[in-house]
Short mmCIF file of C-alpha atoms and ligand atoms in Angstrom, two decimals:
data_model
loop_
_atom_site.label_atom_id
_atom_site.label_comp_id
_atom_site.label_asym_id
_atom_site.label_seq_id
_atom_site.Cartn_x
_atom_site.Cartn_y
_atom_site.Cartn_z
CA MET A 224 35.02 60.66 -12.18
CA PHE A 225 33.16 59.32 -15.15
CA VAL A 226 33.42 60.04 -18.82
CA GLU A 227 31.04 63.22 -19.79
CA MET A 228 28.74 61.19 -22.18
CA LYS A 229 25.15 62.31 -22.53
CA PRO A 230 22.71 59.25 -22.48
CA TYR A 231 20.53 58.81 -25.30
CA VAL A 232 17.65 58.26 -22.95
CA GLY A 233 16.87 59.20 -19.58
CA LEU A 234 16.40 56.75 -16.74
CA ILE A 235 12.69 56.44 -17.27
CA GLU A 236 12.42 55.96 -20.72
CA ALA A 237 15.56 53.61 -20.36
CA ILE A 238 13.14 51.50 -17.78
CA LYS A 239 10.22 51.55 -20.26
CA GLN A 240 12.15 50.75 -23.39
CA ARG A 241 14.71 48.06 -22.25
CA ARG A 242 13.44 44.57 -23.43
CA ALA A 243 15.47 41.12 -23.16
CA ALA A 244 16.91 41.17 -26.90
CA ARG A 245 16.93 37.72 -28.65
CA THR A 246 18.63 38.89 -31.72
CA PHE A 247 21.42 41.34 -32.26
CA LYS A 248 23.04 43.19 -35.21
CA SER A 249 26.87 42.69 -35.85
CA ASP A 250 27.39 46.50 -34.86
CA ARG A 251 30.11 46.88 -32.37
CA ILE A 252 29.78 48.94 -28.94
CA THR A 253 32.47 51.53 -28.91
CA GLU A 254 35.08 50.94 -26.32
CA ALA A 255 34.00 54.26 -24.39
CA ILE A 256 30.59 53.28 -24.14
CA LEU A 257 31.38 49.72 -22.87
CA GLN A 258 33.71 51.25 -20.40
CA GLU A 259 31.23 53.60 -19.11
CA ILE A 260 28.40 51.11 -19.01
CA LEU A 261 30.61 48.74 -16.86
CA GLU A 262 31.98 51.57 -14.78
CA LEU A 263 28.61 52.93 -13.94
CA SER A 264 27.05 49.34 -12.81
CA LEU A 265 30.01 49.19 -10.20
CA GLN A 266 28.27 51.83 -8.43
CA ALA A 267 25.67 49.39 -7.34
CA PRO A 268 25.18 48.95 -3.51
CA SER A 269 26.42 45.80 -1.85
CA GLY A 270 26.21 44.66 1.81
CA PHE A 271 29.23 46.11 3.74
CA ASN A 272 30.40 47.41 0.47
CA LEU A 273 32.24 44.08 -0.45
CA GLN A 274 31.59 44.11 -3.99
CA PRO A 275 31.74 40.52 -4.86
CA TRP A 276 30.67 40.88 -8.48
CA ARG A 277 33.23 39.88 -11.09
CA PHE A 278 32.54 39.99 -15.04
CA ILE A 279 34.37 38.32 -17.82
CA VAL A 280 33.69 40.65 -20.84
CA VAL A 281 33.67 37.94 -23.70
CA THR A 282 34.12 39.71 -27.41
CA GLU A 283 36.23 37.18 -29.43
CA GLN A 284 34.00 35.16 -31.79
CA GLU A 285 35.76 31.95 -30.85
CA ASN A 286 35.00 32.40 -27.49
CA LYS A 287 31.22 33.60 -27.94
CA ASP A 288 30.68 30.42 -29.88
CA GLN A 289 32.08 28.37 -27.10
CA LEU A 290 29.95 30.34 -24.52
CA GLN A 291 27.07 29.79 -26.75
CA ALA A 292 27.50 25.93 -26.72
CA CYS A 293 27.35 25.88 -23.04
CA ALA A 294 24.29 27.95 -23.25
CA PHE A 295 21.82 25.70 -24.95
CA ASN A 296 23.17 27.36 -28.21
CA GLN A 297 21.13 30.45 -27.66
CA ARG A 298 21.79 32.67 -30.93
CA GLN A 299 21.99 35.97 -28.85
CA VAL A 300 25.30 34.59 -27.27
CA GLY A 301 26.93 34.03 -30.46
CA GLU A 302 25.52 37.30 -32.15
CA ALA A 303 25.99 40.08 -29.47
CA PRO A 304 29.05 41.89 -29.85
CA VAL A 305 29.79 41.72 -26.07
CA VAL A 306 28.79 38.92 -23.89
CA LEU A 307 29.49 39.16 -20.03
CA ILE A 308 29.85 36.35 -17.90
CA CYS A 309 28.41 37.69 -14.62
CA CYS A 310 30.17 35.97 -11.51
CA GLY A 311 29.96 36.54 -7.62
CA ASP A 312 33.31 35.76 -5.67
CA ARG A 313 32.31 34.08 -2.31
CA GLN A 314 36.02 34.99 -1.24
CA ALA A 315 34.83 38.33 -0.97
CA LYS A 316 33.95 37.61 2.79
CA GLN A 317 37.58 37.26 3.52
CA ILE A 318 39.60 39.64 5.52
CA GLU A 319 41.74 40.62 2.49
CA ASN A 320 38.85 41.96 0.95
CA ILE A 321 37.45 43.58 3.92
CA THR A 322 40.93 45.31 4.30
CA SER A 323 40.60 46.61 0.74
CA VAL A 324 37.21 48.01 1.54
CA ILE A 325 38.43 49.84 4.37
CA HIS A 326 41.35 51.32 2.47
CA LEU A 327 38.76 52.58 -0.30
CA GLY A 328 36.84 54.15 2.29
CA GLU A 329 39.90 55.79 3.66
CA GLU A 330 40.90 56.87 0.07
CA ALA A 331 37.49 58.46 -0.05
CA GLU A 332 37.95 60.03 3.16
CA SER A 333 34.77 58.49 4.53
CA MET A 334 36.43 55.62 6.65
CA THR A 335 36.62 56.29 10.64
CA ASP A 336 38.67 54.03 12.78
CA SER A 337 35.62 53.00 14.84
CA TYR A 338 33.94 51.85 11.72
CA ALA A 339 36.95 49.99 10.34
CA ASN A 340 37.14 48.22 13.68
CA TYR A 341 33.27 47.30 13.55
CA MET A 342 34.02 45.93 9.96
CA ARG A 343 36.88 43.77 10.91
CA SER A 344 34.78 42.11 13.81
CA SER A 345 31.27 42.07 12.63
CA ILE A 346 31.58 41.11 9.03
CA PRO A 347 33.24 37.56 9.93
CA GLU A 348 30.59 37.20 12.56
CA PHE A 349 27.90 37.74 10.11
CA PHE A 350 29.31 35.32 7.63
CA THR A 351 29.65 32.73 10.46
CA ASN A 352 26.06 33.13 11.54
CA HIS A 353 24.57 34.49 8.18
CA PRO A 354 21.10 35.11 9.44
CA SER A 355 19.71 36.54 6.15
CA PHE A 356 21.06 33.96 3.53
CA GLU A 357 21.11 30.21 3.58
CA THR A 358 24.13 29.60 0.97
CA MET A 359 26.91 31.64 0.01
CA GLU A 360 25.71 31.35 -3.83
CA ALA A 361 22.52 33.30 -2.50
CA TRP A 362 24.50 35.87 -1.24
CA THR A 363 26.81 36.22 -4.34
CA ASN A 364 23.88 36.17 -6.65
CA ARG A 365 21.94 38.78 -4.46
CA HIS A 366 24.87 41.19 -5.22
CA THR A 367 25.88 40.73 -8.64
CA MET A 368 22.41 40.66 -9.87
CA LEU A 369 22.00 44.02 -8.58
CA ALA A 370 24.93 45.29 -10.60
CA VAL A 371 23.57 43.37 -13.65
CA ALA A 372 20.26 45.42 -13.25
CA TYR A 373 22.49 48.63 -13.23
CA MET A 374 24.10 47.73 -16.11
CA MET A 375 21.03 46.79 -18.22
CA LEU A 376 19.67 50.33 -17.58
CA VAL A 377 22.73 52.33 -18.02
CA ALA A 378 23.40 50.22 -21.22
CA LYS A 379 19.72 51.27 -22.31
CA SER A 380 20.53 54.79 -21.58
CA PHE A 381 23.42 54.73 -23.99
CA GLY A 382 21.15 52.96 -26.79
CA VAL A 383 22.62 49.57 -25.88
CA ASP A 384 20.29 46.64 -25.76
CA SER A 385 20.84 43.57 -23.70
CA CYS A 386 19.70 40.02 -22.61
CA PRO A 387 19.87 38.57 -19.34
CA MET A 388 20.55 34.79 -19.32
CA GLU A 389 20.35 31.95 -16.96
CA GLY A 390 19.91 29.57 -19.74
CA PHE A 391 23.44 27.86 -19.35
CA VAL A 392 25.21 25.03 -17.81
CA SER A 393 27.32 26.50 -14.95
CA ALA A 394 29.69 23.48 -15.01
CA GLN A 395 30.70 23.88 -18.59
CA VAL A 396 31.17 27.53 -18.58
CA LYS A 397 33.34 27.37 -15.47
CA GLU A 398 35.62 24.72 -17.26
CA ALA A 399 35.72 26.57 -20.59
CA PHE A 400 36.48 29.97 -19.06
CA ASP A 401 38.88 28.96 -16.08
CA ILE A 402 36.49 30.07 -13.46
CA PRO A 403 37.60 29.27 -9.97
CA GLU A 404 35.52 26.77 -7.80
CA GLU A 405 35.12 29.66 -5.14
CA VAL A 406 33.32 31.83 -7.83
CA ASP A 407 29.45 31.52 -8.79
CA ILE A 408 28.10 32.27 -12.14
CA CYS A 409 24.87 34.16 -11.78
CA CYS A 410 23.90 35.08 -15.25
CA LEU A 411 25.19 35.92 -18.88
CA LEU A 412 24.44 39.18 -20.13
CA ALA A 413 24.35 39.76 -23.93
CA LEU A 414 25.12 43.59 -25.00
CA GLY A 415 24.68 45.14 -28.41
CA TYR A 416 21.92 46.43 -30.69
CA ALA A 417 18.96 44.58 -31.28
CA ASN A 418 17.81 43.36 -34.55
CA GLU A 419 14.29 44.85 -35.60
CA PRO A 420 11.43 43.96 -34.96
CA PHE A 421 12.39 44.32 -31.37
CA LYS A 422 11.07 41.88 -28.77
CA GLN A 423 7.45 42.73 -27.67
CA TYR A 424 6.60 43.72 -24.41
CA GLY A 425 5.37 40.71 -22.18
CA GLY A 426 3.27 42.99 -19.55
CA ARG A 427 3.72 42.93 -15.89
CA PHE A 428 1.84 41.84 -12.89
CA PRO A 429 -0.27 44.93 -11.25
CA LEU A 430 1.06 46.54 -8.22
CA ASN A 431 -1.81 44.94 -6.10
CA GLN A 432 -0.85 41.63 -6.93
CA VAL A 433 2.78 41.88 -6.01
CA CYS A 434 2.87 44.60 -3.21
CA PHE A 435 1.38 43.89 0.27
CA HIS A 436 0.70 46.57 2.85
CA GLU A 437 2.29 46.04 6.50
CA SER A 438 2.43 42.18 6.34
CA TYR A 439 2.35 39.59 3.55
CA GLY A 440 -0.73 39.20 1.79
CA GLU A 441 -2.36 42.36 2.98
CA PRO A 442 -3.87 44.25 -0.03
CA PHE A 443 -1.58 47.39 -0.63
CA GLY A 444 -3.30 50.73 -1.66
CA ILE A 445 -2.13 54.40 -1.36
CA HIS A 446 -3.91 55.55 1.70
C1 FMN B 211 17.71 36.21 -14.39
C2 FMN B 211 17.18 36.03 -15.80
C3 FMN B 211 17.48 35.09 -16.70
C4 FMN B 211 17.08 34.94 -17.77
N1 FMN B 211 17.36 33.96 -18.70
C5 FMN B 211 16.99 34.15 -20.10
C6 FMN B 211 17.61 33.16 -21.17
O1 FMN B 211 18.20 32.23 -20.61
N2 FMN B 211 17.32 33.25 -22.31
C7 FMN B 211 16.35 34.51 -22.87
O2 FMN B 211 16.24 34.49 -23.96
N3 FMN B 211 15.82 35.22 -22.00
C8 FMN B 211 16.07 35.31 -20.45
N4 FMN B 211 15.80 36.14 -19.55
C9 FMN B 211 14.81 37.16 -20.41
C10 FMN B 211 13.37 37.14 -19.70
O3 FMN B 211 12.77 36.16 -20.43
C11 FMN B 211 12.74 38.41 -20.15
O4 FMN B 211 13.39 39.31 -19.15
C12 FMN B 211 11.34 38.43 -19.60
O5 FMN B 211 10.48 37.59 -20.46
C13 FMN B 211 10.45 39.66 -19.49
O6 FMN B 211 10.73 40.21 -20.93
P1 FMN B 211 11.53 41.86 -21.02
O7 FMN B 211 12.89 41.71 -20.27
O8 FMN B 211 11.71 41.88 -22.30
O9 FMN B 211 10.61 42.74 -20.61
C14 FMN B 211 16.19 36.03 -18.18
C15 FMN B 211 15.94 37.19 -17.60
C16 FMN B 211 16.24 37.24 -16.20
C17 FMN B 211 15.99 38.35 -15.48
#
């Protein structure tokens, strides 16, 4: 299914070594590696397997310059060989997409008639009531950012650095890149090879500050 390509670093090292790169070399990413990073990120999970993520792959300097102008002039946008505009399509909840997901499952020989019927009836109901999210934008972001997280780690495992960015003006990016109204921009992701010295680790809060036991606020500890 995927190109046989030995990662340069394993998952744990990729997680430890990944930093948000602020400046990139002009070195290009090979097409095979870029393709593999994109393909593997699409293995991210999504609710009902609806896969609402969409990515615009920007590589032309002229377009990156235009994107940089919409992104508070952040230098990594113009410098990185590849910048992705990571989007989520609110239309993924429509019956056409549900039908496509059913077909995917049929091709993979994992879809039963009863599950297909369940999807046809329960997904529209889920989006009418949407008990687990307030807005469709929250829903598109939830999914797209998971794929982006996959992408950053896969990229790092191939030696490719990244920088996720929320510093951009969505309306300007939408206009400049012909992004439809019903598509949300979740983040930009610069990909390439970071300039040295690489960004320093900024630290993380300890487990007992962010994990709770059984109910919110209750101290977590391994018992
Ligand atoms: C959703 C999101 C938005 C971010 N936006 C920006 C940004 O606009 N510009 C930037 O330079 N870094 C941005 N960052 C990178 C963070 O500053 C960085 O991840 C954080 O400081 C932790 O550093 P590390 O990723 O190197 O460990 C963003 C990160 C995330 C996850």
